[in-house]
PDB file of C-alpha atoms in Angstrom:
ATOM      1  CA  MET X   1     -86.875-174.066  75.919  1.00  0.00           C
ATOM      2  CA  ASP X   2     -85.499-177.260  77.417  1.00  0.00           C
ATOM      3  CA  VAL X   3     -81.738-177.633  77.291  1.00  0.00           C
ATOM      4  CA  LEU X   4     -80.339-181.142  77.759  1.00  0.00           C
ATOM      5  CA  TYR X   5     -76.800-182.320  78.467  1.00  0.00           C
ATOM      6  CA  PHE X   6     -75.366-185.799  78.032  1.00  0.00           C
ATOM      7  CA  ALA X   7     -72.222-187.739  78.990  1.00  0.00           C
ATOM      8  CA  TRP X   8     -69.292-185.575  80.195  1.00  0.00           C
ATOM      9  CA  VAL X   9     -71.140-182.377  79.241  1.00  0.00           C
ATOM     10  CA  ARG X  10     -73.845-183.361  81.754  1.00  0.00           C
ATOM     11  CA  GLU X  11     -71.196-184.147  84.386  1.00  0.00           C
ATOM     12  CA  ARG X  12     -69.313-180.885  83.830  1.00  0.00           C
ATOM     13  CA  ILE X  13     -72.431-178.724  83.973  1.00  0.00           C
ATOM     14  CA  GLY X  14     -73.836-180.763  86.834  1.00  0.00           C
ATOM     15  CA  LEU X  15     -77.363-181.430  85.617  1.00  0.00           C
ATOM     16  CA  PRO X  16     -79.083-183.402  82.841  1.00  0.00           C
ATOM     17  CA  LYS X  17     -81.738-180.890  81.859  1.00  0.00           C
ATOM     18  CA  GLU X  18     -82.916-177.356  82.582  1.00  0.00           C
ATOM     19  CA  ARG X  19     -85.505-174.908  81.337  1.00  0.00           C
ATOM     20  CA  ILE X  20     -83.979-171.724  79.933  1.00  0.00           C
ATOM     21  CA  GLU X  21     -85.747-168.552  78.917  1.00  0.00           C
ATOM     22  CA  THR X  22     -83.637-167.045  76.166  1.00  0.00           C
ATOM     23  CA  ALA X  23     -83.882-164.733  73.190  1.00  0.00           C
ATOM     24  CA  ALA X  24     -80.725-166.219  71.644  1.00  0.00           C
ATOM     25  CA  PRO X  25     -81.309-166.421  67.877  1.00  0.00           C
ATOM     26  CA  THR X  26     -78.898-169.314  67.269  1.00  0.00           C
ATOM     27  CA  VAL X  27     -77.303-172.247  69.093  1.00  0.00           C
ATOM     28  CA  ALA X  28     -73.974-170.374  69.084  1.00  0.00           C
ATOM     29  CA  ALA X  29     -75.630-167.363  70.761  1.00  0.00           C
ATOM     30  CA  LEU X  30     -77.143-169.647  73.398  1.00  0.00           C
ATOM     31  CA  VAL X  31     -73.712-171.177  74.061  1.00  0.00           C
ATOM     32  CA  GLU X  32     -72.258-167.694  74.510  1.00  0.00           C
ATOM     33  CA  GLU X  33     -75.079-166.721  76.856  1.00  0.00           C
ATOM     34  CA  LEU X  34     -74.636-169.825  79.017  1.00  0.00           C
ATOM     35  CA  SER X  35     -70.824-169.562  79.027  1.00  0.00           C
ATOM     36  CA  ALA X  36     -71.067-166.005  80.364  1.00  0.00           C
ATOM     37  CA  ARG X  37     -73.367-167.182  83.123  1.00  0.00           C
ATOM     38  CA  GLU X  38     -71.079-169.499  85.127  1.00  0.00           C
ATOM     39  CA  ASP X  39     -67.667-171.130  84.916  1.00  0.00           C
ATOM     40  CA  ARG X  40     -69.079-174.635  84.693  1.00  0.00           C
ATOM     41  CA  TYR X  41     -70.790-173.732  81.403  1.00  0.00           C
ATOM     42  CA  ALA X  42     -67.689-171.978  80.096  1.00  0.00           C
ATOM     43  CA  ALA X  43     -65.682-175.115  80.942  1.00  0.00           C
ATOM     44  CA  ALA X  44     -68.153-177.422  79.204  1.00  0.00           C
ATOM     45  CA  PHE X  45     -68.352-175.234  76.076  1.00  0.00           C
ATOM     46  CA  ALA X  46     -64.639-174.336  75.933  1.00  0.00           C
ATOM     47  CA  ASP X  47     -63.970-176.443  72.824  1.00  0.00           C
ATOM     48  CA  LEU X  48     -66.969-176.571  70.495  1.00  0.00           C
ATOM     49  CA  SER X  49     -65.115-178.888  68.104  1.00  0.00           C
ATOM     50  CA  ALA X  50     -65.428-181.545  70.849  1.00  0.00           C
ATOM     51  CA  LEU X  51     -69.207-181.068  71.024  1.00  0.00           C
ATOM     52  CA  ARG X  52     -72.262-181.979  68.998  1.00  0.00           C
ATOM     53  CA  VAL X  53     -75.663-180.331  69.167  1.00  0.00           C
ATOM     54  CA  ALA X  54     -79.192-181.534  68.437  1.00  0.00           C
ATOM     55  CA  VAL X  55     -82.099-179.160  67.844  1.00  0.00           C
ATOM     56  CA  ASP X  56     -85.511-180.728  68.480  1.00  0.00           C
ATOM     57  CA  GLN X  57     -83.765-184.129  68.412  1.00  0.00           C
ATOM     58  CA  ASP X  58     -82.080-183.676  65.029  1.00  0.00           C
ATOM     59  CA  LEU X  59     -78.315-183.194  64.688  1.00  0.00           C
ATOM     60  CA  ALA X  60     -77.616-179.567  63.816  1.00  0.00           C
ATOM     61  CA  ASP X  61     -74.808-177.029  63.410  1.00  0.00           C
ATOM     62  CA  PHE X  62     -73.919-174.357  65.944  1.00  0.00           C
ATOM     63  CA  ASP X  63     -75.276-171.682  63.608  1.00  0.00           C
ATOM     64  CA  ALA X  64     -78.731-173.337  63.561  1.00  0.00           C
ATOM     65  CA  PRO X  65     -81.586-170.922  64.380  1.00  0.00           C
ATOM     66  CA  LEU X  66     -83.528-171.340  67.626  1.00  0.00           C
ATOM     67  CA  VAL X  67     -86.795-169.684  66.584  1.00  0.00           C
ATOM     68  CA  GLY X  68     -89.706-171.901  67.627  1.00  0.00           C
ATOM     69  CA  VAL X  69     -87.363-174.592  68.957  1.00  0.00           C
ATOM     70  CA  ARG X  70     -88.519-176.582  72.002  1.00  0.00           C
ATOM     71  CA  GLU X  71     -85.432-178.624  72.842  1.00  0.00           C
ATOM     72  CA  VAL X  72     -81.675-178.221  72.416  1.00  0.00           C
ATOM     73  CA  ALA X  73     -79.177-180.873  73.488  1.00  0.00           C
ATOM     74  CA  PHE X  74     -75.391-180.719  73.873  1.00  0.00           C
ATOM     75  CA  PHE X  75     -73.185-183.813  73.968  1.00  0.00           C
ATOM     76  CA  PRO X  76     -69.826-185.243  72.862  1.00  0.00           C
ATOM     77  CA  PRO X  77     -69.482-187.244  69.619  1.00  0.00           C
ATOM     78  CA  MET X  78     -71.483-190.464  69.907  1.00  0.00           C
ATOM     79  CA  THR X  79     -69.981-193.840  70.746  1.00  0.00           C
ATOM     80  CA  GLY X  80     -72.729-196.388  70.211  1.00  0.00           C
ATOM     81  CA  GLY X  81     -72.576-199.774  68.550  1.00  0.00           C
TER      82      GLY X  81
ATOM     83  CA  MET Q   1     -88.606-202.841  60.481  1.00  0.00           C
ATOM     84  CA  ASP Q   2     -88.183-203.395  64.196  1.00  0.00           C
ATOM     85  CA  ILE Q   3     -86.223-200.940  66.375  1.00  0.00           C
ATOM     86  CA  ARG Q   4     -85.794-201.594  70.086  1.00  0.00           C
ATOM     87  CA  VAL Q   5     -83.882-199.546  72.669  1.00  0.00           C
ATOM     88  CA  GLN Q   6     -83.866-201.266  76.047  1.00  0.00           C
ATOM     89  CA  SER Q   7     -81.874-201.832  79.216  1.00  0.00           C
ATOM     90  CA  ALA Q   8     -82.904-205.491  79.507  1.00  0.00           C
ATOM     91  CA  PRO Q   9     -80.622-208.222  78.128  1.00  0.00           C
ATOM     92  CA  PHE Q  10     -81.775-210.076  75.005  1.00  0.00           C
ATOM     93  CA  ASP Q  11     -81.023-213.484  73.531  1.00  0.00           C
ATOM     94  CA  PHE Q  12     -79.129-212.908  70.278  1.00  0.00           C
ATOM     95  CA  GLY Q  13     -79.727-216.468  69.026  1.00  0.00           C
ATOM     96  CA  ALA Q  14     -83.435-216.370  69.766  1.00  0.00           C
ATOM     97  CA  GLU Q  15     -83.804-212.955  68.115  1.00  0.00           C
ATOM     98  CA  ALA Q  16     -81.861-214.060  65.029  1.00  0.00           C
ATOM     99  CA  GLY Q  17     -83.990-217.207  64.816  1.00  0.00           C
ATOM    100  CA  ALA Q  18     -87.252-215.304  65.161  1.00  0.00           C
ATOM    101  CA  PHE Q  19     -86.116-212.805  62.520  1.00  0.00           C
ATOM    102  CA  ALA Q  20     -85.306-215.578  60.025  1.00  0.00           C
ATOM    103  CA  ARG Q  21     -88.250-217.875  60.756  1.00  0.00           C
ATOM    104  CA  GLY Q  22     -90.912-218.343  58.123  1.00  0.00           C
ATOM    105  CA  ARG Q  23     -89.365-216.097  55.501  1.00  0.00           C
ATOM    106  CA  ARG Q  24     -89.784-217.305  51.937  1.00  0.00           C
ATOM    107  CA  ASP Q  25     -88.887-214.073  50.159  1.00  0.00           C
ATOM    108  CA  ALA Q  26     -85.393-213.519  51.603  1.00  0.00           C
ATOM    109  CA  GLY Q  27     -82.489-215.359  50.019  1.00  0.00           C
ATOM    110  CA  ALA Q  28     -80.112-213.829  52.549  1.00  0.00           C
ATOM    111  CA  ILE Q  29     -80.135-212.905  56.197  1.00  0.00           C
ATOM    112  CA  VAL Q  30     -77.145-211.231  57.836  1.00  0.00           C
ATOM    113  CA  THR Q  31     -76.838-210.707  61.577  1.00  0.00           C
ATOM    114  CA  PHE Q  32     -74.288-208.787  63.628  1.00  0.00           C
ATOM    115  CA  ALA Q  33     -73.892-208.662  67.414  1.00  0.00           C
ATOM    116  CA  GLY Q  34     -71.798-206.137  69.366  1.00  0.00           C
ATOM    117  CA  ILE Q  35     -70.249-207.523  72.554  1.00  0.00           C
ATOM    118  CA  VAL Q  36     -68.693-205.687  75.533  1.00  0.00           C
ATOM    119  CA  ARG Q  37     -64.987-206.391  75.083  1.00  0.00           C
ATOM    120  CA  ASP Q  38     -62.613-206.577  78.028  1.00  0.00           C
ATOM    121  CA  ASP Q  39     -59.444-204.829  76.857  1.00  0.00           C
ATOM    122  CA  GLY Q  40     -57.900-205.536  80.256  1.00  0.00           C
ATOM    123  CA  GLY Q  41     -59.376-204.450  83.543  1.00  0.00           C
ATOM    124  CA  LEU Q  42     -62.826-203.411  82.382  1.00  0.00           C
ATOM    125  CA  ALA Q  43     -65.274-204.067  85.230  1.00  0.00           C
ATOM    126  CA  ARG Q  44     -68.390-202.659  83.587  1.00  0.00           C
ATOM    127  CA  MET Q  45     -69.670-200.110  81.143  1.00  0.00           C
ATOM    128  CA  GLU Q  46     -72.470-197.549  81.409  1.00  0.00           C
ATOM    129  CA  LEU Q  47     -74.276-196.731  78.194  1.00  0.00           C
ATOM    130  CA  GLU Q  48     -76.109-193.427  78.280  1.00  0.00           C
ATOM    131  CA  HIS Q  49     -78.538-192.410  75.551  1.00  0.00           C
ATOM    132  CA  TYR Q  50     -80.957-189.659  74.539  1.00  0.00           C
ATOM    133  CA  PRO Q  51     -84.477-191.090  74.883  1.00  0.00           C
ATOM    134  CA  GLY Q  52     -86.605-190.014  71.951  1.00  0.00           C
ATOM    135  CA  MET Q  53     -83.763-188.975  69.680  1.00  0.00           C
ATOM    136  CA  THR Q  54     -82.208-192.443  69.931  1.00  0.00           C
ATOM    137  CA  GLU Q  55     -85.300-194.161  68.562  1.00  0.00           C
ATOM    138  CA  ARG Q  56     -85.790-191.483  65.906  1.00  0.00           C
ATOM    139  CA  SER Q  57     -82.230-191.673  64.653  1.00  0.00           C
ATOM    140  CA  LEU Q  58     -82.246-195.487  64.538  1.00  0.00           C
ATOM    141  CA  GLU Q  59     -85.521-195.424  62.606  1.00  0.00           C
ATOM    142  CA  THR Q  60     -84.069-192.913  60.132  1.00  0.00           C
ATOM    143  CA  ILE Q  61     -80.916-195.003  59.622  1.00  0.00           C
ATOM    144  CA  ALA Q  62     -82.901-198.237  59.239  1.00  0.00           C
ATOM    145  CA  ALA Q  63     -85.321-196.617  56.773  1.00  0.00           C
ATOM    146  CA  GLU Q  64     -82.386-195.345  54.700  1.00  0.00           C
ATOM    147  CA  ALA Q  65     -80.767-198.812  54.716  1.00  0.00           C
ATOM    148  CA  THR Q  66     -84.071-200.343  53.643  1.00  0.00           C
ATOM    149  CA  ARG Q  67     -84.410-197.879  50.769  1.00  0.00           C
ATOM    150  CA  ARG Q  68     -80.813-198.127  49.538  1.00  0.00           C
ATOM    151  CA  PHE Q  69     -80.442-201.880  49.656  1.00  0.00           C
ATOM    152  CA  GLY Q  70     -84.012-202.985  49.002  1.00  0.00           C
ATOM    153  CA  LEU Q  71     -84.300-204.757  52.337  1.00  0.00           C
ATOM    154  CA  LEU Q  72     -87.311-206.957  53.002  1.00  0.00           C
ATOM    155  CA  ASP Q  73     -86.895-206.365  56.731  1.00  0.00           C
ATOM    156  CA  CYS Q  74     -84.407-205.189  59.320  1.00  0.00           C
ATOM    157  CA  LEU Q  75     -84.025-205.373  63.083  1.00  0.00           C
ATOM    158  CA  VAL Q  76     -81.978-203.185  65.427  1.00  0.00           C
ATOM    159  CA  ILE Q  77     -81.768-203.847  69.163  1.00  0.00           C
ATOM    160  CA  HIS Q  78     -79.531-201.558  71.246  1.00  0.00           C
ATOM    161  CA  ARG Q  79     -79.156-201.700  74.998  1.00  0.00           C
ATOM    162  CA  HIS Q  80     -78.424-198.899  77.441  1.00  0.00           C
ATOM    163  CA  GLY Q  81     -77.557-198.873  81.140  1.00  0.00           C
ATOM    164  CA  SER Q  82     -74.994-201.041  82.910  1.00  0.00           C
ATOM    165  CA  LEU Q  83     -73.215-203.814  80.974  1.00  0.00           C
ATOM    166  CA  THR Q  84     -70.381-206.184  81.863  1.00  0.00           C
ATOM    167  CA  PRO Q  85     -67.735-207.814  79.599  1.00  0.00           C
ATOM    168  CA  GLY Q  86     -69.169-210.571  77.446  1.00  0.00           C
ATOM    169  CA  GLU Q  87     -72.678-209.126  77.388  1.00  0.00           C
ATOM    170  CA  THR Q  88     -74.369-208.366  74.088  1.00  0.00           C
ATOM    171  CA  ILE Q  89     -74.722-204.583  73.674  1.00  0.00           C
ATOM    172  CA  MET Q  90     -76.602-204.555  70.409  1.00  0.00           C
ATOM    173  CA  MET Q  91     -77.493-206.427  67.262  1.00  0.00           C
ATOM    174  CA  VAL Q  92     -78.661-205.773  63.748  1.00  0.00           C
ATOM    175  CA  ALA Q  93     -80.286-208.196  61.320  1.00  0.00           C
ATOM    176  CA  THR Q  94     -81.039-207.598  57.662  1.00  0.00           C
ATOM    177  CA  ALA Q  95     -83.094-209.608  55.181  1.00  0.00           C
ATOM    178  CA  ALA Q  96     -82.726-209.154  51.421  1.00  0.00           C
ATOM    179  CA  PRO Q  97     -83.281-211.238  48.291  1.00  0.00           C
ATOM    180  CA  HIS Q  98     -79.493-211.549  47.795  1.00  0.00           C
ATOM    181  CA  ARG Q  99     -76.495-211.616  50.129  1.00  0.00           C
ATOM    182  CA  ALA Q 100     -74.592-208.596  48.761  1.00  0.00           C
ATOM    183  CA  ASP Q 101     -77.418-206.274  49.797  1.00  0.00           C
ATOM    184  CA  ALA Q 102     -77.929-207.975  53.166  1.00  0.00           C
ATOM    185  CA  PHE Q 103     -74.193-207.657  54.012  1.00  0.00           C
ATOM    186  CA  ALA Q 104     -73.903-204.070  52.752  1.00  0.00           C
ATOM    187  CA  ALA Q 105     -77.037-202.994  54.614  1.00  0.00           C
ATOM    188  CA  ALA Q 106     -75.729-204.470  57.887  1.00  0.00           C
ATOM    189  CA  GLU Q 107     -72.446-202.562  57.459  1.00  0.00           C
ATOM    190  CA  PHE Q 108     -74.290-199.385  56.540  1.00  0.00           C
ATOM    191  CA  LEU Q 109     -76.462-199.697  59.651  1.00  0.00           C
ATOM    192  CA  MET Q 110     -73.433-200.230  61.885  1.00  0.00           C
ATOM    193  CA  ASP Q 111     -71.396-197.399  60.349  1.00  0.00           C
ATOM    194  CA  TYR Q 112     -74.196-194.870  60.767  1.00  0.00           C
ATOM    195  CA  LEU Q 113     -75.335-196.123  64.140  1.00  0.00           C
ATOM    196  CA  LYS Q 114     -71.820-195.676  65.564  1.00  0.00           C
ATOM    197  CA  SER Q 115     -71.592-191.950  64.861  1.00  0.00           C
ATOM    198  CA  ARG Q 116     -75.206-190.836  64.365  1.00  0.00           C
ATOM    199  CA  ALA Q 117     -77.201-192.559  67.115  1.00  0.00           C
ATOM    200  CA  PRO Q 118     -76.939-190.727  70.469  1.00  0.00           C
ATOM    201  CA  PHE Q 119     -75.233-193.285  72.705  1.00  0.00           C
ATOM    202  CA  TRP Q 120     -72.215-192.645  74.938  1.00  0.00           C
ATOM    203  CA  LYS Q 121     -70.087-195.272  76.661  1.00  0.00           C
ATOM    204  CA  LYS Q 122     -68.410-194.814  80.016  1.00  0.00           C
ATOM    205  CA  GLU Q 123     -65.952-197.494  81.115  1.00  0.00           C
ATOM    206  CA  PHE Q 124     -65.330-198.417  84.744  1.00  0.00           C
ATOM    207  CA  GLY Q 125     -62.079-200.229  85.592  1.00  0.00           C
ATOM    208  CA  ALA Q 126     -59.376-200.519  88.200  1.00  0.00           C
ATOM    209  CA  ASP Q 127     -58.048-197.056  87.245  1.00  0.00           C
ATOM    210  CA  GLY Q 128     -61.412-195.369  87.668  1.00  0.00           C
ATOM    211  CA  ALA Q 129     -63.995-194.262  85.108  1.00  0.00           C
ATOM    212  CA  ALA Q 130     -63.555-192.685  81.679  1.00  0.00           C
ATOM    213  CA  TRP Q 131     -65.808-191.724  78.771  1.00  0.00           C
ATOM    214  CA  VAL Q 132     -64.949-193.566  75.581  1.00  0.00           C
ATOM    215  CA  ALA Q 133     -63.723-191.071  72.959  1.00  0.00           C
ATOM    216  CA  ALA Q 134     -65.219-191.239  69.477  1.00  0.00           C
ATOM    217  CA  LYS Q 135     -62.740-192.322  66.814  1.00  0.00           C
ATOM    218  CA  ASP Q 136     -62.184-190.068  63.794  1.00  0.00           C
ATOM    219  CA  ALA Q 137     -62.142-193.258  61.732  1.00  0.00           C
ATOM    220  CA  ASP Q 138     -65.780-193.950  62.699  1.00  0.00           C
ATOM    221  CA  GLU Q 139     -66.788-190.604  61.204  1.00  0.00           C
ATOM    222  CA  ASP Q 140     -64.479-190.926  58.183  1.00  0.00           C
ATOM    223  CA  VAL Q 141     -65.899-194.297  57.203  1.00  0.00           C
ATOM    224  CA  LEU Q 142     -69.272-192.695  56.431  1.00  0.00           C
ATOM    225  CA  GLY Q 143     -67.663-191.178  53.330  1.00  0.00           C
ATOM    226  CA  ARG Q 144     -67.764-194.561  51.618  1.00  0.00           C
ATOM    227  CA  TRP Q 145     -71.569-194.459  51.574  1.00  0.00           C
ATOM    228  CA  SER Q 146     -71.661-191.112  49.795  1.00  0.00           C
ATOM    229  CA  GLN Q 147     -73.907-191.224  46.761  1.00  0.00           C
ATOM    230  CA  ASP Q 148     -72.564-188.024  45.167  1.00  0.00           C
TER     231      ASP Q 148
END
């Protein structure tokens, strides 16, 4: 699936988008998998209360399932308007 | 319903005029413009967004406003990219038979857009660059639209 990062999450991880092959059943499991991979992920995901997640471009919770999902995005709370 | 996400500047007056022109069914049109405010030392702002999700979320919010308040039409224009103080970041316009619905719909659109549309602001000033933090109050204010 495609994993996208925005704002300071993108800066901390160091890239806007990557393709990840994963069997993680939920967003939370994917976060755990990425955090174990490298420090920059662990740093970005250190405080999940400071993050929001979208699954296939809809806002979701961290316990959302990933079965059949094409795109997951991580970002801080939005500041539009 | 007209939703536009763009980096190019737009003319708020011209857009408001075009939105209002020729309407015979609307007794009320409300417009709102968001401007880049210089709180002291702001050189410019970068607005990042999530192409695809941005348009989808704005369409969802505008459709909900239309349904709730019986809007005849609504317009949302939101810019992204580099902006300097005094520039217009975004605007909404609502048309309804009566003013109460037009005002409420414009507020509803703004409240939801602020914490549900995927935009992020980064400010560049004399002290360097910093991401604008979301305010808890922006999230809390959504409670007033609860229909429970």
